[in-house]
Structure formats: C-alpha cells, structure tokens
Short mmCIF file of C-alpha atoms in Angstrom, two decimals:
data_model
loop_
_atom_site.label_atom_id
_atom_site.label_comp_id
_atom_site.label_asym_id
_atom_site.label_seq_id
_atom_site.Cartn_x
_atom_site.Cartn_y
_atom_site.Cartn_z
CA MET A 172 -30.80 3.87 -28.34
CA ASN A 173 -28.07 4.39 -25.76
CA LEU A 174 -24.42 4.65 -26.68
CA GLN A 175 -22.22 2.98 -24.05
CA LEU A 176 -18.52 3.83 -23.86
CA ALA A 177 -16.39 0.89 -22.66
CA LEU A 178 -13.19 1.90 -20.84
CA ASP A 179 -10.54 -0.81 -20.78
CA ARG A 180 -6.77 -1.26 -20.74
CA MET A 181 -6.07 2.18 -19.21
CA SER A 182 -5.59 3.84 -15.80
CA ILE A 183 -8.47 5.35 -13.80
CA PRO A 184 -7.38 8.97 -14.56
CA GLU A 185 -7.13 8.06 -18.25
CA ALA A 186 -10.59 6.50 -18.10
CA VAL A 187 -12.13 9.60 -16.49
CA ALA A 188 -10.31 11.90 -18.95
CA MET A 189 -11.47 9.84 -21.95
CA ALA A 190 -15.07 9.89 -20.73
CA GLU A 191 -14.85 13.66 -20.24
CA ARG A 192 -13.65 14.20 -23.80
CA VAL A 193 -16.58 12.36 -25.35
CA SER A 194 -19.18 12.91 -22.64
CA PRO A 195 -21.63 14.97 -24.79
CA TYR A 196 -22.00 12.10 -27.25
CA ILE A 197 -22.44 9.11 -24.95
CA ASP A 198 -25.17 7.98 -22.57
CA TRP A 199 -23.71 5.11 -20.55
CA ILE A 200 -20.14 4.73 -19.28
CA GLU A 201 -18.67 1.28 -18.67
CA ALA A 202 -15.90 0.43 -16.24
CA GLY A 203 -14.43 -2.42 -18.32
CA THR A 204 -13.52 -5.79 -16.83
CA SER A 205 -9.82 -5.06 -17.10
CA LEU A 206 -10.25 -1.67 -15.37
CA ILE A 207 -12.05 -3.45 -12.51
CA LYS A 208 -9.53 -6.28 -12.21
CA GLU A 209 -6.61 -3.84 -12.38
CA PHE A 210 -7.85 -1.22 -9.91
CA GLY A 211 -10.89 -2.68 -8.17
CA MET A 212 -14.01 -0.74 -7.22
CA ALA A 213 -12.05 2.55 -7.26
CA GLY A 214 -12.61 2.86 -11.02
CA ILE A 215 -16.39 2.56 -10.69
CA HIS A 216 -16.42 5.05 -7.84
CA ALA A 217 -14.29 7.55 -9.79
CA LEU A 218 -16.58 7.32 -12.83
CA LYS A 219 -19.79 7.75 -10.81
CA THR A 220 -18.26 10.71 -8.93
CA ALA A 221 -17.16 12.41 -12.16
CA PHE A 222 -20.42 11.60 -14.01
CA PRO A 223 -23.26 11.36 -11.49
CA GLU A 224 -25.84 11.99 -14.23
CA LYS A 225 -24.64 9.14 -16.48
CA VAL A 226 -25.54 5.47 -16.21
CA ILE A 227 -22.42 3.67 -14.96
CA VAL A 228 -22.03 0.05 -16.07
CA ALA A 229 -19.71 -2.29 -14.14
CA ASP A 230 -18.52 -5.02 -16.50
CA MET A 231 -18.04 -7.46 -13.62
CA LYS A 232 -18.48 -10.60 -15.78
CA THR A 233 -19.64 -12.32 -12.60
CA PHE A 234 -19.51 -16.13 -12.75
CA ASP A 235 -19.97 -16.95 -9.05
CA ASN A 236 -20.30 -15.19 -5.66
CA ALA A 237 -23.05 -13.08 -7.21
CA LYS A 238 -24.51 -11.41 -4.14
CA TYR A 239 -21.13 -10.24 -2.83
CA GLU A 240 -19.87 -9.04 -6.21
CA PHE A 241 -23.07 -7.24 -7.19
CA GLU A 242 -23.48 -5.54 -3.81
CA LEU A 243 -19.85 -4.44 -4.10
CA CYS A 244 -20.25 -2.69 -7.43
CA TYR A 245 -23.72 -1.25 -6.79
CA GLN A 246 -22.40 0.24 -3.56
CA ALA A 247 -19.41 1.66 -5.46
CA GLY A 248 -21.80 3.54 -7.75
CA ALA A 249 -22.69 1.21 -10.60
CA ASP A 250 -26.22 1.44 -12.02
CA VAL A 251 -25.86 -1.70 -14.16
CA ALA A 252 -23.65 -4.76 -13.59
CA THR A 253 -22.88 -7.69 -15.89
CA VAL A 254 -23.10 -11.43 -15.25
CA MET A 255 -22.05 -14.17 -17.68
CA GLY A 256 -24.94 -16.06 -19.26
CA ALA A 257 -22.62 -19.11 -19.18
CA ALA A 258 -22.54 -18.98 -15.36
CA PRO A 259 -24.60 -21.34 -13.20
CA PRO A 260 -28.31 -20.39 -13.39
CA VAL A 261 -28.38 -19.83 -9.61
CA THR A 262 -25.68 -17.17 -10.04
CA VAL A 263 -27.65 -15.30 -12.69
CA GLY A 264 -30.77 -15.54 -10.53
CA THR A 265 -28.92 -14.14 -7.53
CA CYS A 266 -27.72 -11.21 -9.64
CA MET A 267 -31.35 -10.48 -10.64
CA GLU A 268 -32.47 -10.58 -6.99
CA THR A 269 -29.61 -8.33 -5.85
CA ALA A 270 -30.42 -5.79 -8.60
CA GLU A 271 -34.10 -5.81 -7.61
CA ARG A 272 -33.16 -5.15 -4.00
CA PHE A 273 -30.93 -2.21 -4.98
CA GLY A 274 -33.33 -0.85 -7.64
CA LYS A 275 -30.57 -1.34 -10.20
CA GLU A 276 -30.03 -3.28 -13.42
CA VAL A 277 -28.44 -6.49 -14.71
CA MET A 278 -26.87 -7.01 -18.11
CA ILE A 279 -26.50 -10.69 -19.03
CA ASP A 280 -23.46 -11.19 -21.24
CA LEU A 281 -24.26 -13.89 -23.81
CA LEU A 282 -20.61 -14.42 -24.77
CA HIS A 283 -20.03 -18.12 -25.54
CA THR A 284 -23.46 -19.27 -24.39
CA THR A 285 -25.33 -22.17 -25.96
CA GLU A 286 -28.74 -21.74 -27.57
CA ALA A 287 -30.22 -23.74 -24.67
CA GLN A 288 -28.64 -21.37 -22.17
CA ARG A 289 -29.95 -18.31 -24.03
CA THR A 290 -33.46 -19.75 -24.15
CA ALA A 291 -33.41 -20.47 -20.40
CA LEU A 292 -32.11 -16.97 -19.67
CA LEU A 293 -35.16 -15.41 -21.36
CA GLN A 294 -37.03 -15.93 -18.08
CA HIS A 295 -35.19 -12.88 -16.72
CA ARG A 296 -37.57 -10.40 -18.31
CA LYS A 297 -36.01 -7.34 -16.66
CA ALA A 298 -32.44 -8.05 -17.76
CA ILE A 299 -30.61 -6.46 -20.66
CA PHE A 300 -29.22 -9.19 -22.94
CA CYS A 301 -25.82 -8.44 -24.38
CA LEU A 302 -24.92 -9.99 -27.73
CA HIS A 303 -21.18 -10.05 -27.47
CA VAL A 304 -18.21 -11.10 -29.54
CA GLY A 305 -15.21 -11.16 -27.24
CA LYS A 306 -11.97 -9.28 -27.73
CA ASP A 307 -10.09 -12.57 -28.09
CA GLU A 308 -12.53 -13.91 -30.70
CA GLN A 309 -12.17 -10.65 -32.66
CA GLU A 310 -8.39 -10.48 -32.45
CA TYR A 311 -7.48 -14.12 -32.97
CA SER A 312 -10.33 -15.83 -34.79
CA GLY A 313 -11.87 -13.06 -36.87
CA GLY A 314 -15.08 -13.22 -34.81
CA ARG A 315 -17.86 -10.83 -35.81
CA LEU A 316 -21.22 -10.12 -34.22
CA GLN A 317 -23.75 -12.54 -35.63
CA THR A 318 -27.34 -11.51 -35.22
CA PRO A 319 -28.85 -14.88 -36.20
CA GLY A 320 -29.03 -17.45 -33.45
CA PHE A 321 -30.62 -14.94 -31.13
CA ALA A 322 -34.08 -15.10 -32.64
CA GLY A 323 -36.80 -14.73 -30.07
CA PHE A 324 -35.01 -12.09 -28.10
CA GLU A 325 -35.81 -9.20 -30.43
CA GLY A 326 -38.68 -6.98 -29.46
CA GLU A 327 -39.51 -8.77 -26.21
CA ARG A 328 -36.27 -8.04 -24.39
CA ARG A 329 -33.83 -5.16 -24.19
CA ILE A 330 -30.77 -6.00 -26.23
CA ALA A 331 -27.24 -4.62 -26.07
CA ALA A 332 -24.61 -5.31 -28.70
CA ALA A 333 -20.85 -5.35 -28.10
CA GLY A 334 -17.72 -6.45 -29.87
CA GLY A 335 -15.72 -4.41 -32.32
CA ILE A 336 -18.61 -2.12 -33.27
CA THR A 337 -17.57 0.70 -35.61
CA LEU A 338 -19.33 3.31 -37.73
CA GLU A 339 -19.03 0.82 -40.60
CA THR A 340 -20.53 -2.20 -38.82
CA LEU A 341 -23.23 -0.24 -36.99
CA PRO A 342 -25.88 -0.39 -39.79
CA GLY A 343 -25.76 -4.20 -39.81
CA LEU A 344 -26.72 -4.31 -36.15
CA LEU A 345 -29.78 -2.13 -36.35
CA GLY A 346 -31.99 -5.02 -37.47
CA ILE A 347 -31.92 -6.44 -33.95
CA GLY A 348 -33.14 -3.12 -32.51
CA PRO A 349 -30.60 -2.78 -29.74
CA SER A 350 -31.34 -0.57 -26.73
CA VAL A 351 -27.63 -0.22 -26.02
CA LEU A 352 -24.69 -0.08 -28.40
CA ILE A 353 -21.39 -0.71 -26.64
CA VAL A 354 -18.34 0.86 -28.23
CA GLY A 355 -14.79 0.70 -26.92
CA SER A 356 -11.73 0.99 -29.10
CA ALA A 357 -13.63 2.58 -32.03
CA ILE A 358 -13.72 5.63 -29.74
CA THR A 359 -10.91 5.17 -27.23
CA GLY A 360 -8.42 3.99 -29.87
CA ALA A 361 -9.37 6.60 -32.50
CA ALA A 362 -6.89 9.30 -33.50
CA ASP A 363 -9.67 11.77 -32.67
CA PRO A 364 -11.98 10.25 -30.03
CA GLU A 365 -14.35 13.26 -29.97
CA ARG A 366 -14.91 13.03 -33.69
CA ALA A 367 -15.40 9.24 -33.55
CA ALA A 368 -17.92 9.59 -30.72
CA ARG A 369 -19.74 12.46 -32.46
CA GLU A 370 -20.07 10.44 -35.68
CA LEU A 371 -21.34 7.36 -33.84
CA ARG A 372 -23.83 9.57 -31.95
CA ARG A 373 -25.07 11.03 -35.20
CA ALA A 374 -25.50 7.55 -36.72
CA VAL A 375 -27.44 6.40 -33.66
CA ASP A 376 -29.67 9.49 -33.70
CA GLN A 377 -30.45 9.02 -37.38
CA VAL A 378 -31.77 5.57 -36.53
CA LYS A 379 -34.03 7.08 -33.89
CA GLU A 380 -35.40 9.55 -36.44
CA VAL A 381 -35.97 6.87 -39.05
CA LYS A 382 -37.88 4.83 -36.49
CA ARG A 383 -40.02 7.84 -35.55
CA SER A 384 -40.87 8.80 -39.15
CA MET B 34 -0.56 -32.54 -2.47
CA ASN B 35 -0.63 -28.76 -2.12
CA LEU B 36 -3.01 -26.99 0.20
CA GLN B 37 -4.22 -23.70 -1.32
CA LEU B 38 -5.75 -21.03 0.91
CA ALA B 39 -8.40 -18.95 -0.89
CA LEU B 40 -8.77 -15.39 0.42
CA ASP B 41 -12.11 -13.78 -0.39
CA ARG B 42 -14.59 -11.27 0.98
CA MET B 43 -12.01 -9.39 3.08
CA SER B 44 -9.64 -6.43 2.83
CA ILE B 45 -6.01 -6.74 1.65
CA PRO B 46 -4.58 -6.29 5.19
CA GLU B 47 -7.03 -8.91 6.46
CA ALA B 48 -5.96 -11.26 3.66
CA VAL B 49 -2.26 -10.85 4.44
CA ALA B 50 -2.91 -11.26 8.18
CA MET B 51 -4.97 -14.42 7.63
CA ALA B 52 -2.26 -15.92 5.41
CA GLU B 53 0.36 -15.10 8.06
CA ARG B 54 -1.63 -16.89 10.75
CA VAL B 55 -1.85 -20.15 8.82
CA SER B 56 1.29 -19.84 6.72
CA PRO B 57 3.11 -22.90 8.18
CA TYR B 58 0.28 -25.20 7.10
CA ILE B 59 -0.41 -24.02 3.53
CA ASP B 60 1.53 -24.19 0.27
CA TRP B 61 -0.32 -21.95 -2.16
CA ILE B 62 -2.10 -18.65 -1.43
CA GLU B 63 -4.98 -17.48 -3.62
CA ALA B 64 -6.07 -13.90 -4.19
CA GLY B 65 -9.78 -14.68 -4.59
CA THR B 66 -11.88 -13.25 -7.41
CA SER B 67 -13.69 -10.92 -5.04
CA LEU B 68 -10.38 -9.66 -3.58
CA ILE B 69 -9.19 -8.89 -7.13
CA LYS B 70 -12.43 -7.21 -8.23
CA GLU B 71 -12.60 -5.19 -5.01
CA PHE B 72 -8.98 -3.98 -4.86
CA GLY B 73 -7.37 -4.85 -8.19
CA MET B 74 -3.83 -6.08 -8.64
CA ALA B 75 -2.79 -4.52 -5.31
CA GLY B 76 -3.98 -7.65 -3.47
CA ILE B 77 -1.81 -9.96 -5.58
CA HIS B 78 1.17 -7.66 -5.18
CA ALA B 79 0.71 -7.49 -1.40
CA LEU B 80 0.50 -11.28 -1.08
CA LYS B 81 3.60 -11.92 -3.24
CA THR B 82 5.53 -9.26 -1.29
CA ALA B 83 4.55 -10.78 2.05
CA PHE B 84 5.07 -14.39 0.89
CA PRO B 85 7.76 -14.45 -1.83
CA GLU B 86 8.43 -18.14 -1.19
CA LYS B 87 4.78 -19.24 -1.62
CA VAL B 88 2.97 -19.93 -4.88
CA ILE B 89 0.51 -17.08 -5.41
CA VAL B 90 -2.65 -17.92 -7.36
CA ALA B 91 -4.69 -15.13 -8.98
CA ASP B 92 -8.29 -16.29 -9.28
CA MET B 93 -8.90 -14.02 -12.28
CA LYS B 94 -11.73 -16.17 -13.74
CA THR B 95 -10.73 -14.73 -17.12
CA PHE B 96 -13.43 -15.08 -19.79
CA ASP B 97 -12.01 -12.71 -22.44
CA ASN B 98 -9.10 -10.29 -22.97
CA ALA B 99 -6.78 -13.09 -21.90
CA LYS B 100 -3.40 -11.66 -22.86
CA TYR B 101 -4.00 -8.35 -21.10
CA GLU B 102 -5.49 -9.91 -17.95
CA PHE B 103 -2.85 -12.63 -17.61
CA GLU B 104 0.08 -10.27 -18.22
CA LEU B 105 -1.44 -7.98 -15.60
CA CYS B 106 -1.57 -10.56 -12.83
CA TYR B 107 1.72 -12.30 -13.68
CA GLN B 108 3.43 -8.89 -13.57
CA ALA B 109 1.74 -8.20 -10.22
CA GLY B 110 3.38 -11.34 -8.79
CA ALA B 111 1.01 -14.22 -9.51
CA ASP B 112 2.58 -17.61 -10.24
CA VAL B 113 -0.70 -19.21 -11.35
CA ALA B 114 -3.79 -17.56 -12.87
CA THR B 115 -7.25 -18.96 -13.55
CA VAL B 116 -9.34 -18.94 -16.73
CA MET B 117 -12.88 -20.25 -17.07
CA GLY B 118 -13.20 -23.51 -19.01
CA ALA B 119 -16.55 -22.14 -20.23
CA ALA B 120 -14.77 -19.25 -21.99
CA PRO B 121 -14.16 -19.23 -25.75
CA PRO B 122 -11.41 -21.77 -26.65
CA VAL B 123 -9.29 -18.98 -28.14
CA THR B 124 -9.29 -17.27 -24.73
CA VAL B 125 -8.09 -20.41 -22.94
CA GLY B 126 -5.43 -20.92 -25.62
CA THR B 127 -4.21 -17.35 -25.21
CA CYS B 128 -3.92 -17.88 -21.45
CA MET B 129 -1.76 -20.98 -22.08
CA GLU B 130 0.50 -19.04 -24.47
CA THR B 131 0.85 -16.11 -22.06
CA ALA B 132 1.77 -18.48 -19.21
CA GLU B 133 4.36 -20.21 -21.40
CA ARG B 134 5.91 -16.85 -22.26
CA PHE B 135 6.12 -15.86 -18.58
CA GLY B 136 7.22 -19.32 -17.37
CA LYS B 137 4.10 -19.41 -15.19
CA GLU B 138 1.02 -21.58 -14.80
CA VAL B 139 -2.64 -21.73 -15.78
CA MET B 140 -5.48 -23.24 -13.77
CA ILE B 141 -8.58 -23.96 -15.87
CA ASP B 142 -11.71 -23.59 -13.74
CA LEU B 143 -14.21 -26.24 -14.84
CA LEU B 144 -17.15 -24.56 -13.08
CA HIS B 145 -20.33 -25.03 -15.15
CA THR B 146 -18.55 -26.56 -18.16
CA THR B 147 -20.13 -29.21 -20.37
CA GLU B 148 -18.59 -32.64 -20.83
CA ALA B 149 -17.73 -31.66 -24.42
CA GLN B 150 -15.91 -28.56 -23.19
CA ARG B 151 -13.96 -30.56 -20.60
CA THR B 152 -12.92 -33.11 -23.20
CA ALA B 153 -11.72 -30.37 -25.57
CA LEU B 154 -9.80 -28.68 -22.75
CA LEU B 155 -7.75 -31.84 -22.15
CA GLN B 156 -5.49 -30.73 -25.03
CA HIS B 157 -3.92 -28.24 -22.62
CA ARG B 158 -1.59 -30.80 -21.07
CA LYS B 159 0.32 -28.30 -18.93
CA ALA B 160 -2.75 -26.79 -17.28
CA ILE B 161 -4.08 -27.57 -13.82
CA PHE B 162 -7.77 -28.55 -14.07
CA CYS B 163 -9.92 -27.26 -11.24
CA LEU B 164 -13.02 -29.28 -10.32
CA HIS B 165 -15.13 -26.58 -8.78
CA VAL B 166 -18.52 -26.21 -7.17
CA GLY B 167 -19.26 -22.52 -7.00
CA LYS B 168 -20.11 -20.55 -3.89
CA ASP B 169 -23.59 -19.83 -5.28
CA GLU B 170 -24.25 -23.50 -6.07
CA GLN B 171 -23.18 -24.44 -2.53
CA GLU B 172 -25.18 -21.74 -0.80
CA TYR B 173 -28.38 -21.80 -2.81
CA SER B 174 -28.68 -25.20 -4.48
CA GLY B 175 -26.88 -27.53 -2.10
CA GLY B 176 -24.17 -28.18 -4.70
CA ARG B 177 -21.42 -30.59 -3.69
CA LEU B 178 -18.25 -31.61 -5.51
CA GLN B 179 -19.04 -34.53 -7.73
CA THR B 180 -16.08 -36.55 -8.80
CA PRO B 181 -17.89 -38.58 -11.50
CA GLY B 182 -18.29 -36.83 -14.83
CA PHE B 183 -14.62 -35.98 -14.88
CA ALA B 184 -13.39 -39.44 -15.83
CA GLY B 185 -10.36 -39.35 -18.05
CA PHE B 186 -8.75 -36.45 -16.26
CA GLU B 187 -7.40 -38.49 -13.37
CA GLY B 188 -3.79 -39.51 -13.54
CA GLU B 189 -3.02 -37.82 -16.85
CA ARG B 190 -3.55 -34.26 -15.73
CA ARG B 191 -2.96 -32.25 -12.60
CA ILE B 192 -6.24 -31.76 -10.78
CA ALA B 193 -7.30 -29.16 -8.24
CA ALA B 194 -10.51 -29.40 -6.25
CA ALA B 195 -12.46 -26.45 -4.84
CA GLY B 196 -15.83 -25.74 -3.34
CA GLY B 197 -16.75 -26.06 0.28
CA ILE B 198 -13.98 -28.52 1.13
CA THR B 199 -13.75 -29.31 4.84
CA LEU B 200 -11.96 -31.83 7.01
CA GLU B 201 -15.12 -33.96 6.75
CA THR B 202 -15.44 -33.92 2.95
CA LEU B 203 -11.72 -34.22 2.26
CA PRO B 204 -11.55 -38.05 2.31
CA GLY B 205 -14.18 -38.30 -0.45
CA LEU B 206 -11.99 -36.24 -2.77
CA LEU B 207 -8.85 -38.27 -2.46
CA GLY B 208 -10.01 -40.79 -5.05
CA ILE B 209 -9.39 -38.28 -7.80
CA GLY B 210 -5.80 -37.77 -6.65
CA PRO B 211 -5.78 -33.98 -6.61
CA SER B 212 -2.49 -32.07 -6.81
CA VAL B 213 -4.10 -29.05 -5.20
CA LEU B 214 -6.82 -28.82 -2.56
CA ILE B 215 -8.37 -25.36 -2.40
CA VAL B 216 -9.84 -24.37 0.95
CA GLY B 217 -11.41 -21.04 1.80
CA SER B 218 -14.01 -20.57 4.50
CA ALA B 219 -13.18 -23.88 6.26
CA ILE B 220 -10.04 -22.02 7.35
CA THR B 221 -10.85 -18.30 7.05
CA GLY B 222 -14.30 -18.68 8.62
CA ALA B 223 -13.21 -21.03 11.41
CA ALA B 224 -13.29 -19.91 15.04
CA ASP B 225 -9.63 -20.96 15.18
CA PRO B 226 -8.09 -20.69 11.68
CA GLU B 227 -4.65 -21.99 12.80
CA ARG B 228 -6.18 -25.12 14.22
CA ALA B 229 -8.37 -25.65 11.13
CA ALA B 230 -5.37 -25.22 8.83
CA ARG B 231 -3.20 -27.50 10.98
CA GLU B 232 -5.81 -30.25 10.93
CA LEU B 233 -6.29 -30.00 7.18
CA ARG B 234 -2.52 -30.08 6.74
CA ARG B 235 -2.28 -33.20 8.86
CA ALA B 236 -5.05 -34.89 6.85
CA VAL B 237 -3.28 -34.04 3.58
CA ASP B 238 0.07 -35.29 4.88
CA GLN B 239 -1.48 -38.58 6.02
CA VAL B 240 -2.61 -39.13 2.44
CA LYS B 241 0.94 -38.60 1.24
CA GLU B 242 2.18 -41.19 3.71
CA VAL B 243 -0.50 -43.71 2.80
CA LYS B 244 0.45 -43.32 -0.86
CA ARG B 245 4.13 -43.84 -0.06
CA SER B 246 3.60 -46.97 2.05
#
C-alpha cells in the first residue's frame, strides 16, 4: 500500500519543505489542485526535481481539454495525473490514451459520480480509481468516505482512497484493499507532521504484514 | 450581449498580446483553465493589470475546495469565476457565498450535467449559467451546442454559451438569448484575429439592434 501526501493551500517552497520533513514515511507526493491552480506547473516541476525517486501525482482534476492538460503535467514531471470521473467519457478516454503514450498513469477521481458513471468507467482497466470525499463535503456537510456503493471495483482494479483520512479512520478503509491512501491535512496540519506521517506509515505497514501472514 | 474572449493553450504574454489586439471588440476576457493550470494566478493578475476596465473571468472549473479557490482568483483580480455544475452541491453553494462576500460573480459551467442537476442549480438565481460543449466533445465526438434540454433557463436566468462558437453558428444560438457569448479559437486561431473579432462584434451588435426595433 502506498501512502500519498497531498500538498494543498501552501506555497511551492512550503510544499517542498513539508515533503522533505516526512519524506521517509511516504511513497507518493501529490501537487494538490489548489497548488496547481495557484502556481501552475512550477509546483509539479519543483516536486519532481526535489524528489526524483518518488511518484509525483498531479491532482489536475481535468474535466475537458484532456490531451493538452495531461501532456502539460506529464512534461512537468508528473508520473500520475487525475481526471474527474464526472467528466465527459471522451475526456477520460483521452487521458488514458495520453498516459499510455507517455508511459504514465491516470487516477480517475470518483468524487460526485453516479453509480452508472462508475460502472462505465470500469472499462479503463489500467486506471487507479480514487474513492474521494471532497474537502467541501467534509467541512460543510459532514461527508465521510463510504465504502459501499463501489462494489465491483475491489480486487479487480487499483483503488485509492482520499478525504479526511486519519489514523483513526484508516482501519475502516482497509476492507476495500486500497493500493493508495491519500493523506493531506492529517499530516500537513498536524502539530508534528513527522510523527503523524510515521504513525500512518506504521499503520499501513502493519496492514501489509497482516496480509502476508 | 457580452462577447467573452477565452485565452487558452498559450503563454501569459501571448494571452495579453492577443487580448490587446482584439480589445475594442470584446467585453469580457477569460483566463482559460489551461492558462490557469499552466501558470497559476499570475495569468489572471496579468490580464486584470493590463485591462482594469474589462470583466476578467477565471475559468477555474472548481469541483472542490471552493472557498480557497474562489478567494484565490478573486484576490488575483477575477470578476467572475467558474464552478462545475457537476460538482457537489455544497461546492457550488460555497462558490455563491464567496462571490457574495467579494461582491463578484459566479458562472456555473453546465458541461456534462444531468437534467436533474441543472434543475437543482436553478436555485442559484444570481449565477450565470454556461451552456457548454467541451473541447474534447467537439474534437473527438463531433459535439455541438444543443439548445434543447435547457428549457426553463431562458429568460429567468443569465445564460452564457461556449463551445466552438463561430460566425456561422452564432445565429443558431440567439434563440436562447445569451447574456454572454464565449469565443476562443474562432478568434485566437484565426489568420486575422482582429477581423474575426470585429465580425463577431458586428454580428452581436446587430442582434441588439434587432431586439430594440
């Protein structure tokens, strides 16, 4: 299981510094949507330059103009880029093709998708499917990650989970067998980010060991 | 009727230079989603600095983190910002609240929304509703702006129309009585952008006169 650190609502130097502090405990580093919209491709480039050995995720949340946007972030150094599952199917398909051409990856963000959309998206066998409760849903409507409603994805597809994940909520997510756990403010907003990251790492590694035994 | 110039797939200096060339013929200037994702808020700031008297539209395509993203672009100089109608309702609502607080405007992008979503969005009486055929739908699936399916919006709400609009397709859109016509490549990709903008302006002004007479 990979631990992905989401960097949002901060400057590029702050993002690089935060990733450096917790680097031993995380696998993937995400340039958050707000980092991208605030500073452009420079954030992705800075993260890939500072961490060439890590997987860099560009949370592009692409909804249109897929080829241009995906080429942009792959060229800036991203290894994975996100597209909204709620986007037109042709947009998601174009993201898959662009990733194939670059030898890179697509994460399909299932935020606010219908069951019909999720079923149709299953055709993209190589994608990572991100179960996601948005920041706004968490902050204003008490939204929590719901694992039901995504039946059929487990096992056959790589799953990521995102949205207010903490050390406390982590155990409830393990049933869906995620490949990627995306954590933002539980690390970046912690009084002691290193400690928060180390504890999450330990929790994730314990799962691996349980699965092996 | 306002003519909005969408600036996409170019550098910030190119965007400012293009807007300068056609400035007499356009009312609103849009920092396109790709301009924002490529260069961040700097593009919005550059456009507002160069054109303080024009309405600057930030095509943020917000899908989450509404308060942060909208504050960001309003502070950078945007007068209008876009949110996806397909986003969680709480996100759209937060965009409306943030706009109200800043005395600015929201454009709700109806790209790939369901009829149920569009009906629910009608509650946002102050928003501008953007009928939109995406770049990907145009390029790969022959998508064209369809005015049916949006019945009930006309007259009661301000409407914008976007997606491959040209001098040739303009007349077909006038039935919906748009407040804003969004044109990108028909101007920016023309051999003679000034001439293209001037002709579109003339067509728009003729509509005004027909309506008056």
